[in-house]
Each structure stands twice: as structure tokens, then as C-alpha cells.
CSV table of C-alpha atoms in Angstrom, one decimal:
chain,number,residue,atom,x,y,z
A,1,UNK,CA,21.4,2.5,-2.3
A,2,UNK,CA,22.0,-0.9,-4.2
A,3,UNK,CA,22.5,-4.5,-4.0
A,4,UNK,CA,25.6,-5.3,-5.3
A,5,UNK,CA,25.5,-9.1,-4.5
A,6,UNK,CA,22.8,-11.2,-3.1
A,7,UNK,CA,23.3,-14.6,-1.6
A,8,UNK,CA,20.5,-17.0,-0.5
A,9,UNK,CA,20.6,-19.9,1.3
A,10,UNK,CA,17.6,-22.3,2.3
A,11,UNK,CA,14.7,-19.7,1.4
A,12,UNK,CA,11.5,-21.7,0.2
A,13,UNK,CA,12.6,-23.5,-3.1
A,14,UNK,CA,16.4,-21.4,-3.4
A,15,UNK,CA,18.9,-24.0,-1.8
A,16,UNK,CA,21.9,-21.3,-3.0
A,17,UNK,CA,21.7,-18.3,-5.2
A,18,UNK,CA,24.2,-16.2,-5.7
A,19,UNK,CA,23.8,-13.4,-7.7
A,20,UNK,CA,25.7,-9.7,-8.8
A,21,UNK,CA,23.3,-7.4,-9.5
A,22,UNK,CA,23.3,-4.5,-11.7
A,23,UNK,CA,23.0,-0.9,-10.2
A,24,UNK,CA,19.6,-0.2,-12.5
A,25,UNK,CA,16.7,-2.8,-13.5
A,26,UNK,CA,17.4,-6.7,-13.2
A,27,UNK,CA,14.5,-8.6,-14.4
A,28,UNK,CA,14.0,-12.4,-13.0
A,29,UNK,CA,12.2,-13.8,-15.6
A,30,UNK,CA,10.9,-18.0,-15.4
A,31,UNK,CA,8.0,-20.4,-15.6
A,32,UNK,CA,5.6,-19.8,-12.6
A,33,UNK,CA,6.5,-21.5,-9.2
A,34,UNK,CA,10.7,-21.0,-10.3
A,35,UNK,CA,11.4,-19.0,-7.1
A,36,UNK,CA,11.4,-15.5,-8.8
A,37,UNK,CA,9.5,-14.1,-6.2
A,38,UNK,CA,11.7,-15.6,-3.5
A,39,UNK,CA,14.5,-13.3,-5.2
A,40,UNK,CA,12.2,-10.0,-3.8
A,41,UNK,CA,11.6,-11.4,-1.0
A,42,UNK,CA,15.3,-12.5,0.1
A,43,UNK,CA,15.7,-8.4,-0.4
A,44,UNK,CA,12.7,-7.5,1.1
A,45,UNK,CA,13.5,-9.5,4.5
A,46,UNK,CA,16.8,-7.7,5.0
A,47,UNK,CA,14.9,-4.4,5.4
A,48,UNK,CA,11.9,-5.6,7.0
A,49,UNK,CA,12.8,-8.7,9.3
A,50,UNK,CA,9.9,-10.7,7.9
A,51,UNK,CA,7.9,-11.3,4.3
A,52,UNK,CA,5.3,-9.5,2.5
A,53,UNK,CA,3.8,-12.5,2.0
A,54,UNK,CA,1.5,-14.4,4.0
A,55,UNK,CA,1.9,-17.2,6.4
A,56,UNK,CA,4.0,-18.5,9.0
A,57,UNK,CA,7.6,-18.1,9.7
A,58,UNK,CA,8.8,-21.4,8.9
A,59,UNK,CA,7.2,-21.5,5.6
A,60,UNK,CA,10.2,-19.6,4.4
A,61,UNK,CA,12.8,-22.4,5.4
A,62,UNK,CA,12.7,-25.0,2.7
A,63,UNK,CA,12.3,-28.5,3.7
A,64,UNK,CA,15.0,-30.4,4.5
A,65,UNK,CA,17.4,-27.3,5.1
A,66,UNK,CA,19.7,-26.6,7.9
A,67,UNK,CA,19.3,-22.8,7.8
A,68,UNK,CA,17.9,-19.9,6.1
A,69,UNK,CA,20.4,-17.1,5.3
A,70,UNK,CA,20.1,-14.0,3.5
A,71,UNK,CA,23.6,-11.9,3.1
A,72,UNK,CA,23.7,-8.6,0.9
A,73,UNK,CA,26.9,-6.4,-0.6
A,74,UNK,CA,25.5,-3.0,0.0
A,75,UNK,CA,26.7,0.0,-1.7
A,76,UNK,CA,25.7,3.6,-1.1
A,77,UNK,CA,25.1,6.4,-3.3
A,78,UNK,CA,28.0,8.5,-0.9
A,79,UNK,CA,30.7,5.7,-1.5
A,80,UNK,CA,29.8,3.7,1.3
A,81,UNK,CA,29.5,0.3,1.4
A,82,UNK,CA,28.9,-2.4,4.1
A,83,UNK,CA,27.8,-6.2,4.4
A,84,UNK,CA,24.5,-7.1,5.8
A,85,UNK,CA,22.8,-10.4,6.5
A,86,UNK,CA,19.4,-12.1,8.5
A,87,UNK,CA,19.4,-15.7,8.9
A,88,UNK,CA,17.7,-18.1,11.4
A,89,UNK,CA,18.6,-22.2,12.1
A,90,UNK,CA,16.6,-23.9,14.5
A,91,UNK,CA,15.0,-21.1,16.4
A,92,UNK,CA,12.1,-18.6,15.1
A,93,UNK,CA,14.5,-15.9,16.2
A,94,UNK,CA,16.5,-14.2,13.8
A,95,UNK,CA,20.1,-13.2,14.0
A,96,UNK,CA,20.9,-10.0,12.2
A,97,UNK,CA,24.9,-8.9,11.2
A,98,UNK,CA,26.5,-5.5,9.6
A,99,UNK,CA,29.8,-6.2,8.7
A,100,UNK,CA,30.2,-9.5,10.5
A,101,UNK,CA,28.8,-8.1,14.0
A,102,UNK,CA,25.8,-9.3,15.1
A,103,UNK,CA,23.1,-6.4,15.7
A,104,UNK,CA,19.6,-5.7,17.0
A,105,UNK,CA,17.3,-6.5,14.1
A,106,UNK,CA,17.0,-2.3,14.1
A,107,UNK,CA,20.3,-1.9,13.5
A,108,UNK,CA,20.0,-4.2,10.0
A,109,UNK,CA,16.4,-2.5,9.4
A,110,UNK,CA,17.9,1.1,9.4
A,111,UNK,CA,20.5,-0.1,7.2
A,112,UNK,CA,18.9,-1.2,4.4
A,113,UNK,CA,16.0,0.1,2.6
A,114,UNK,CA,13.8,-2.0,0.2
A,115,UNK,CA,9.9,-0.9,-0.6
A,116,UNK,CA,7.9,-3.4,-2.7
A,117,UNK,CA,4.8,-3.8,-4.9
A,118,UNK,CA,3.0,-6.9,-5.2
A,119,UNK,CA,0.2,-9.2,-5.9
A,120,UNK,CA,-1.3,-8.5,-1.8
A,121,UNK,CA,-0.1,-4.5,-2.0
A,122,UNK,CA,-4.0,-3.6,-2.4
A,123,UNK,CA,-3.8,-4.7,1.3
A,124,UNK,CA,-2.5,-1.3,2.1
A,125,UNK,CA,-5.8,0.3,0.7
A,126,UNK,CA,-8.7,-2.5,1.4
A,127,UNK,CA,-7.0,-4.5,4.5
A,128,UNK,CA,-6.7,-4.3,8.3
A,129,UNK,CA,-4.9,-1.5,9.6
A,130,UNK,CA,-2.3,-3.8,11.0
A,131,UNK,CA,-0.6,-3.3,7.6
A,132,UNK,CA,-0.9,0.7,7.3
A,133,UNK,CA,0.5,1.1,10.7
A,134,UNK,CA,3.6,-1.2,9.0
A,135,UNK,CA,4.1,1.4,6.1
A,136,UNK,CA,3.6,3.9,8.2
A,137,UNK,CA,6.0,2.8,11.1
A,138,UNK,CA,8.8,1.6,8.9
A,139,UNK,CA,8.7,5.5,6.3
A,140,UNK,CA,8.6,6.9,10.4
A,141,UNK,CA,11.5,5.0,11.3
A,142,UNK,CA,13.6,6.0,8.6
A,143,UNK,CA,13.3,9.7,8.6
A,144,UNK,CA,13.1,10.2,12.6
A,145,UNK,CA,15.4,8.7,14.9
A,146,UNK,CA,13.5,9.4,17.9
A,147,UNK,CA,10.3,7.0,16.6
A,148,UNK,CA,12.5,3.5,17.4
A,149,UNK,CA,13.3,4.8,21.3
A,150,UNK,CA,9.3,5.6,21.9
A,151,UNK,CA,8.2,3.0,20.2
A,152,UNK,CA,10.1,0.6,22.4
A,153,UNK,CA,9.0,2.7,25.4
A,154,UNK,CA,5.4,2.4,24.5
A,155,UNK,CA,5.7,-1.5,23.8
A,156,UNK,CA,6.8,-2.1,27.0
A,157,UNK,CA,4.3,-0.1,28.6
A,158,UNK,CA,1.6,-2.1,26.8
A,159,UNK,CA,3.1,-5.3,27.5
A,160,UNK,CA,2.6,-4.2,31.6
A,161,UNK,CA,-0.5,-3.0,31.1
A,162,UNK,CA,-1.8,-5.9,29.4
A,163,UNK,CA,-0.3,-8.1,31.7
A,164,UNK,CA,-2.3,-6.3,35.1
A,165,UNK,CA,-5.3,-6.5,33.5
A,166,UNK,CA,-5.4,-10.4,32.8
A,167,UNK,CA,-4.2,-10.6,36.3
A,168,UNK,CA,-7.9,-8.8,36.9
A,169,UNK,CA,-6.3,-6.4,39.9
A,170,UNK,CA,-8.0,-3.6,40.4
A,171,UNK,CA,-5.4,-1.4,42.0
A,172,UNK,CA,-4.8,2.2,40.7
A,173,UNK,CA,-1.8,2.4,41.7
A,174,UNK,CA,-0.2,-0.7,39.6
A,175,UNK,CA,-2.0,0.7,36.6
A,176,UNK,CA,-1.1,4.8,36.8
A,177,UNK,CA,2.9,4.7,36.0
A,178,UNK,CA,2.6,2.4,33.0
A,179,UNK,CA,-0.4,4.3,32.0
A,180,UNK,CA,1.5,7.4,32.3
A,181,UNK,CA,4.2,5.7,30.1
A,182,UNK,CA,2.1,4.8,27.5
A,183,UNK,CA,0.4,8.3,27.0
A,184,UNK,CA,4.0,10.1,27.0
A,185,UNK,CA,5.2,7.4,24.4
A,186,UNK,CA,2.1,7.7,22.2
A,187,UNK,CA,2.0,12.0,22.3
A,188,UNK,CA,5.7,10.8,20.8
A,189,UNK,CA,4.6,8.4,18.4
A,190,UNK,CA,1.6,10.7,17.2
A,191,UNK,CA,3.8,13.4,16.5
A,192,UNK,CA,6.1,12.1,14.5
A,193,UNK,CA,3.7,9.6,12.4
A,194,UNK,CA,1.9,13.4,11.6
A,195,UNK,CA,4.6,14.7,10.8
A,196,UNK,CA,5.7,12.4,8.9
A,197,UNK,CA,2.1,11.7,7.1
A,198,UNK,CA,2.4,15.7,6.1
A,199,UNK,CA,5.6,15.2,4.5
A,200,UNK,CA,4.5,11.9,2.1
A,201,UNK,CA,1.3,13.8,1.4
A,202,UNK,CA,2.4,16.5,-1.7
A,203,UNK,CA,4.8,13.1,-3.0
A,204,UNK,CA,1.5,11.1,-2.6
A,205,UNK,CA,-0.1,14.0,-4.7
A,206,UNK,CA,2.2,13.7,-7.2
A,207,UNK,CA,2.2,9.8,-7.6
A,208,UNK,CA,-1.3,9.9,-7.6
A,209,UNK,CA,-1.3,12.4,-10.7
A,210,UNK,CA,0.4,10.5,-12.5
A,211,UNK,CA,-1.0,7.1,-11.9
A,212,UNK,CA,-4.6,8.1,-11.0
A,213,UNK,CA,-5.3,11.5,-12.7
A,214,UNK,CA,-9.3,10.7,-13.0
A,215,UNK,CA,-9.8,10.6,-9.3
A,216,UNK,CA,-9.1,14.2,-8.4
A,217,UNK,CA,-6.3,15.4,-5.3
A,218,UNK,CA,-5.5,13.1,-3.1
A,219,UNK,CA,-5.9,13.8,0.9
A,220,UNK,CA,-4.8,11.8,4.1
A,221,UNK,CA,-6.4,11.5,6.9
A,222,UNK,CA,-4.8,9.9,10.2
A,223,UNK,CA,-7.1,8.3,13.4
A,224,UNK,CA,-4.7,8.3,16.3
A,225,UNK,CA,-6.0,5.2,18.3
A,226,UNK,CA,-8.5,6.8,21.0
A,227,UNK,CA,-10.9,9.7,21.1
A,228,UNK,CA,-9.9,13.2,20.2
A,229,UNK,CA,-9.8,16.1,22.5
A,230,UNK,CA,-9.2,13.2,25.6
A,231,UNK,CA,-5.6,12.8,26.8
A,232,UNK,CA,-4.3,9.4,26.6
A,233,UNK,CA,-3.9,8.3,30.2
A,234,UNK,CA,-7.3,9.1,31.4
A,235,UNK,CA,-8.7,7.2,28.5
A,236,UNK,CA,-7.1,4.5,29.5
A,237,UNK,CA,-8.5,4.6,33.2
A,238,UNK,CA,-11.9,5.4,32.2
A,239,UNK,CA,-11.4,2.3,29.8
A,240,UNK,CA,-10.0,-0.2,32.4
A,241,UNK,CA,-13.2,-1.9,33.4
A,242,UNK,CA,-13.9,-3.0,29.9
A,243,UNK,CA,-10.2,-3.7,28.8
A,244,UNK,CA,-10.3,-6.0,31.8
A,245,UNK,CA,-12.9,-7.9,30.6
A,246,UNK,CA,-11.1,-8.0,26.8
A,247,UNK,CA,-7.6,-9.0,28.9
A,248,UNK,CA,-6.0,-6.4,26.4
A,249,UNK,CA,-5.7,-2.7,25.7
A,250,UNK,CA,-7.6,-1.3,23.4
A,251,UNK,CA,-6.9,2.6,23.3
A,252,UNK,CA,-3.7,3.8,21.8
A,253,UNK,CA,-1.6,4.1,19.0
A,254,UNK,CA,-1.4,0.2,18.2
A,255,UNK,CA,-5.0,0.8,17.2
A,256,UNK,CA,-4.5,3.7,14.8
A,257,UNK,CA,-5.0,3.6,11.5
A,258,UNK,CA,-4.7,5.9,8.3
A,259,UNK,CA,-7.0,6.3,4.9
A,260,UNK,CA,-6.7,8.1,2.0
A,261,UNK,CA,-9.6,10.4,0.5
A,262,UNK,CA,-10.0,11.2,-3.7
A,263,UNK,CA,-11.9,14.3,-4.6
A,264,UNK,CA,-14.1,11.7,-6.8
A,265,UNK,CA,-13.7,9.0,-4.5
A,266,UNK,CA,-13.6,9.8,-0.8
A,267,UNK,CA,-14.3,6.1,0.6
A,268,UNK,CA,-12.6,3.4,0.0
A,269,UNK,CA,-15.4,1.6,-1.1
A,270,UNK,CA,-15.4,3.8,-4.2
A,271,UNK,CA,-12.2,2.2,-5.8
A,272,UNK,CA,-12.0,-0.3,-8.0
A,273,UNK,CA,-9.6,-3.5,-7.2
A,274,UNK,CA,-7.4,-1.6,-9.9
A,275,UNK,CA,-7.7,1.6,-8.6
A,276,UNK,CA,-6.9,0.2,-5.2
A,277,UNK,CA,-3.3,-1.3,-6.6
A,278,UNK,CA,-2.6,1.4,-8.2
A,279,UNK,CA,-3.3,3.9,-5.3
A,280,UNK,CA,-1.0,1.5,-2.9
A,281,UNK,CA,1.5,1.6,-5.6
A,282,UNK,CA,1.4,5.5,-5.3
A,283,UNK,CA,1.8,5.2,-1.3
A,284,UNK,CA,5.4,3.0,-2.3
A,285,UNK,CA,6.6,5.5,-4.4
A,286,UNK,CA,5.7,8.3,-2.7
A,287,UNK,CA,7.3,6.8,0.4
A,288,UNK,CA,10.7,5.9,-1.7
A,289,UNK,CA,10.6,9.3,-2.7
A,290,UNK,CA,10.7,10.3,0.8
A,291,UNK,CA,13.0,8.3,1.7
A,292,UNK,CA,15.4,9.4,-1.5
A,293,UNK,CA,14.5,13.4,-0.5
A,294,UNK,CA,15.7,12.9,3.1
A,295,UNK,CA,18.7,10.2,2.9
A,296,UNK,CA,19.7,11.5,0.2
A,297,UNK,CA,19.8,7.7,-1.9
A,298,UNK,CA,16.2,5.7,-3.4
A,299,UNK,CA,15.9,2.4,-1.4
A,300,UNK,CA,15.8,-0.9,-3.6
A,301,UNK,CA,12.7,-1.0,-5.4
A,302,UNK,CA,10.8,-4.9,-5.9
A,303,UNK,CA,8.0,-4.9,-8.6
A,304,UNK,CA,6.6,-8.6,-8.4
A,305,UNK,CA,4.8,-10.1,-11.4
A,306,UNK,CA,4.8,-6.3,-13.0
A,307,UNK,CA,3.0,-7.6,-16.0
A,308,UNK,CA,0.5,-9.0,-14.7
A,309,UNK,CA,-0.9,-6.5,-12.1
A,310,UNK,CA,-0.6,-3.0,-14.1
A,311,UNK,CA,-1.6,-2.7,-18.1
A,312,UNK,CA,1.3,-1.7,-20.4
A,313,UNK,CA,0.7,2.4,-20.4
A,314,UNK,CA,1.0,2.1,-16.1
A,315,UNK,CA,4.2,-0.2,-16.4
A,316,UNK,CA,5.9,2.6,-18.9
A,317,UNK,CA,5.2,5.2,-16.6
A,318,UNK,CA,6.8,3.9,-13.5
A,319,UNK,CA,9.4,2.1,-15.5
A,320,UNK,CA,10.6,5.2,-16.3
A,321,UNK,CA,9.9,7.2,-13.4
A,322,UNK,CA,12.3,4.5,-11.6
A,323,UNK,CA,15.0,4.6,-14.1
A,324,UNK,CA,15.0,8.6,-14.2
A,325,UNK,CA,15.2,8.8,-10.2
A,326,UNK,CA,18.3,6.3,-11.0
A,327,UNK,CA,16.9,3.7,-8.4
A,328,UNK,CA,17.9,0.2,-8.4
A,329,UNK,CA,15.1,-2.0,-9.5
A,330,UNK,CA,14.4,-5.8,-9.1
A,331,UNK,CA,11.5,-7.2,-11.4
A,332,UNK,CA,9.9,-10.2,-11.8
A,333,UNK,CA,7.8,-12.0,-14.6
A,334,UNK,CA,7.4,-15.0,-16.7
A,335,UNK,CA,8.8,-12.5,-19.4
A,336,UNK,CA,10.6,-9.9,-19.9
A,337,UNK,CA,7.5,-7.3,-19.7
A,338,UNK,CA,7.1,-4.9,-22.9
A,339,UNK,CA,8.2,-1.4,-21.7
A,340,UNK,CA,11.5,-3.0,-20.7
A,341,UNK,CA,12.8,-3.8,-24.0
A,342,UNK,CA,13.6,-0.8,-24.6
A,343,UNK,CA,15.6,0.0,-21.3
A,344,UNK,CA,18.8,-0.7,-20.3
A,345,UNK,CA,18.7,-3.7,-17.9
A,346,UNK,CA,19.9,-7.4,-16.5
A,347,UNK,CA,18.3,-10.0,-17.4
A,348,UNK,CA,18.4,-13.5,-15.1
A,349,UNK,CA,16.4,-16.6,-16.0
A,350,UNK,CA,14.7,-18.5,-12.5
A,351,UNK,CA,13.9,-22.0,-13.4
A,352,UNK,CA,13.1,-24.9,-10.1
A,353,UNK,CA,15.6,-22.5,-7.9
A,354,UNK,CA,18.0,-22.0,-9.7
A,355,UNK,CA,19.3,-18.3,-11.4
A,356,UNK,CA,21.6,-17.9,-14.2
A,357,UNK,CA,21.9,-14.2,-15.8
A,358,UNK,CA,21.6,-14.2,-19.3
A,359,UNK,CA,22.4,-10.4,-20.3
């Protein structure tokens, strides 16, 4: 899978880009602050509906704009090729099309795949779970058609649930059917995030050799969100008195969360803040992998400020792990980082939101 053409409209300091993109590496090179990281993040919202980085929504439309628009030539590995865009003016609700139709935001997100490694990507290791559940969720999502049906199934379930107990009524029978729900959506959801955490785990171990060979194999391990050995449902009734009080639920698979053991370092706490970006960088490219083994295509790969997070001998050896699997790649840095030189790519200069290619 590949970006043939980009287009950006009203994201942060990119009034309008318009770029073709080559089918390997393309490297947006420019002075800090130029909107290079914009250019990731354009790709990255037409796969995940929202940014990888931090703060609100309408931080992303820049001042003064009408709109914020985001439209993409896709083209697949199978011949394949389709038009997709995400764009939002005047309302916090985006508007998703394929081809000129408008979709549901799922239809765009299945569409197009993008996986990226930045500056916050230690997040995945040292943050909330909020954002393993994310990674997690979106590698499901694309390997299992069932997870988006469940999922939906179980988020309406919650929302009912949540809403009887801020009404504080105490009948069972109000509380038993959506209760019910919720425990046949999460068995779902449970399943196929095991399923799908077996799968990633011997591409995990693989990364992981490569990047992190000092720390020993590499296990996961997978908390589901409420105590083992107890169905769902009747933790949830045994829970109501104190979720009432909370006004929110707080069994289920909303709450799980996932962690990764070294045999030299089995808690978190034992990794270095490098170790930790280089582990989640593992986790990305073991999920790409994934993805590549079951669709048959590597999504779009972003590397943000490459230089700057991984030392020279780690940057050669995903550079060329990347350019081996034949994935498309989109870099960024203030220059052209070392182990590139050497590699075929396209180069494009980012200078106060503007992009011009230069090879």
C-alpha cells in the first residue's frame, strides 16, 4: 500500500500541500517548526481518524482557515487503487469519503493503513493503557472483521449501562439485558485481541532481536479488564453498588490493558527511556508486519525526527529492514539522516509550510 499523492488543506501551519510521493523512502527535510511533522500526521489521520499527537481537536485547524482537508491517491500492491479523504469545517465531526462517497469513519480506517514512530511512541511502553488498547484495537481491526461489529455492540452497551447508573436506579431488571450485552460483546472482543496478541508475538520476537538483543525473549502478557475465573455479567452485578457511586463502569474490556515482559527485564520499570523507544518501535513493526503477512501489502510507514530519537547503527537497521520488505516510507528531519545517503529515496524540503521536492 502507497501514497501516490497527498493533498493538505488547513492542517496546523500547511495552508496547501500538494505532493506526489514516491513508492519507497521520501524524506521531509527543514528547519524545526517547518510543518514536517504535519506531513506524517496528514497520513496518519486518514488511517486513524485523529493525531498521534497531543491536544485538542481544533489545534489541528490552522488559524484563520475555512476547513481542514486531508485527500490521498491510494495505490495497492494488487493493482488497486482508490481515493480517500477526512476533512472537517465548522463542526468537531469529521466527514470521511472513498472515492467521492462519503463513508462511516470505519470504512476510511479499514482502507488505509499507516503505523508511525515518534517522539511520544515510548507512550505505548511507559503510558496509560488508553494508548495500548489503541494499538491493540486498530492491528485487531485489521486482521478480524468481526472486532468492528462487537466492538460497537459493546460501546453501546456501556453507554446504557453508564447511563442507569448515574440515574442511581436500583432495578435489576433495567441493568441485566445490557449487562448481558456487554459480557457477550467482551467474550468477543477478548478472543480476538488474544488471538490476535499470539499472532504479533513471534514478529514482536523477531523485532525485538534485532533491535534489543541484550534483553533476552520477549513475552506478552494481556489483563482482560475484570477478574479471572469470574464471567463478565456477574461481575458487573456484584460491582453495581460501587460503580453507582463512581457514575461509570469500571469492569470490562475498556479497562484492559497489555505489557510486555524481557527475560533481563520483566517490568517495565527496568527499561531505559531508550530501551522503552526502541521496544515500542519493535511493537510498530511487528504490527506492520502483521498487517503485511495477512493483507498481503506493508501499510505506510511515518518515522518522525528519525535522527534524533535512534543512534545511527538502530536507524541502518530499520532503514533497511523497511526498504527490503519494499514498504513505502515517509521520514522526517532537519537533514537528510546518515544511513539514507546511501539509499534510494525522495527528497522534499519543508520550510514555514511550504514543500517543494528537490530529488
Amino acid at each position: 500500500m502507497r501514497f501516490e499523492r497527498l493533498r493538505i488543506q488547513g492542517l496546523r501551519c500547511l495552508s496547501r500541500v500538494d505532493v506526489e510521493l514516491g513508492p519507497g523512502i521520501n524524506v521531509f527535510e527543514g528547519p524545526n517548526g517547518a510543518g514536517k511533522t504535519s506531513m506524517l500526521e496528514a497520513a496518519f489521520l486518514l488511517s486513524h481518524a485523529r493525531s498521534f499527537r497531543s491536544g485538542a481537536k481544533e489545534a489541528l485547524l490552522q488559524r484563520g482557515a475555512p476547513e481542514l482537508a486531508v485527500f490521498a491517491e491510494l495505490q495497492r500492491d494488487d493493482g488497486r487503487s482508490s481515493r480517500v479523504g477526512l476533512g472537517r469545517a465548522g463542526s468537531p465531526r469529521w466527514d470521511a469519503k472513498i472515492d467521492g462517497e462519503k463513508v462511516a469513519l470505519g470504512a476510511l480506517v479499514g482502507e488505509c493503513a499507516v503505523v508511525c514512530f515518534e517522539p511520544g511512541s515510548h507512550a505505548l511502553i511507559a503510558g496509560a493503557a488508553e494508548e495500548r488498547r489503541r494499538y491493540l484495537d486498530w492491528g485487531v481491526f485489521h486482521v478480524e472483521h468481526a472486532f468492528l461489529d462487537n466492538w460497537r455492540r459493546y460501546q453501546r452497551a456501556l453507554k446504557q449501562r453508564n447511563a442507569l447508573l448515574r440515574s442511581a436506579t436500583m432495578s435489576d431488571e433495567l441493568y441485566q439485558p445490557w449487562e448481558a450485552e456487554l459480557s457477550q460483546a467482551a467474550q468477543a472482543i477478548e478472543a480476538l485481541r488474544q488471538d490476535y496478541l499470539q499472532q504479533l508475538e513471534p514478529l514482536l520476537s523477531a523485532s525485538t532481536g534485532g533491535l534489543l538483543p541484550e534483553l533476552g525473549e520477549v513475552g506478552l502478557r494481556y489483563k482482560r479488564g475484570w477478574p479471572d475465573g469470574v464471567d463478565l455479567a456477574d461481575a458487573l452485578q456484584e460491582q453495581r453498588p460501587r460503580d453507582r457511586i463512581r457514575g461509570h463502569t469500571t469492569f470490562g474490556v475498556h479497562r484492559a490493558d497489555w505489557s510486555i515482559a524481557f527475560t533481563h527485564a520483566p517490568l517495565r520499570e527496568h527499561l531505559s527511556r531508550g530501551q522503552e523507544k526502541l521496544t515500542a518501535l519493535a511493537c510498530l513493526l511487528a504490527q506492520a508486519a502483521l498487517f503485511a503477512r495477512d493483507r498481503g501489502e506493508w501499510p505506510v510507514v511515518c518515522l518522525d525526527d528519525l535522527a534524533s530519537e535512534l543512534d545511527q547503527a538502530h536507524q541502518q537497521a530499520v532503514v533497511t529492514e523497511l526498504e527490503a520488505a519494499g514498504a513505502q516510507v515517509l521520514l522526517t528531519g532537519t537533514d537528510l539522516p546518515t544511513p539514507l545517503k546511501a539509499v534510494p529515496h525522495r527528497l522534499f524540503h519543508v520550510e514555514q509550510g511550504n514543500v517543494a521536492p528537490l530529488l
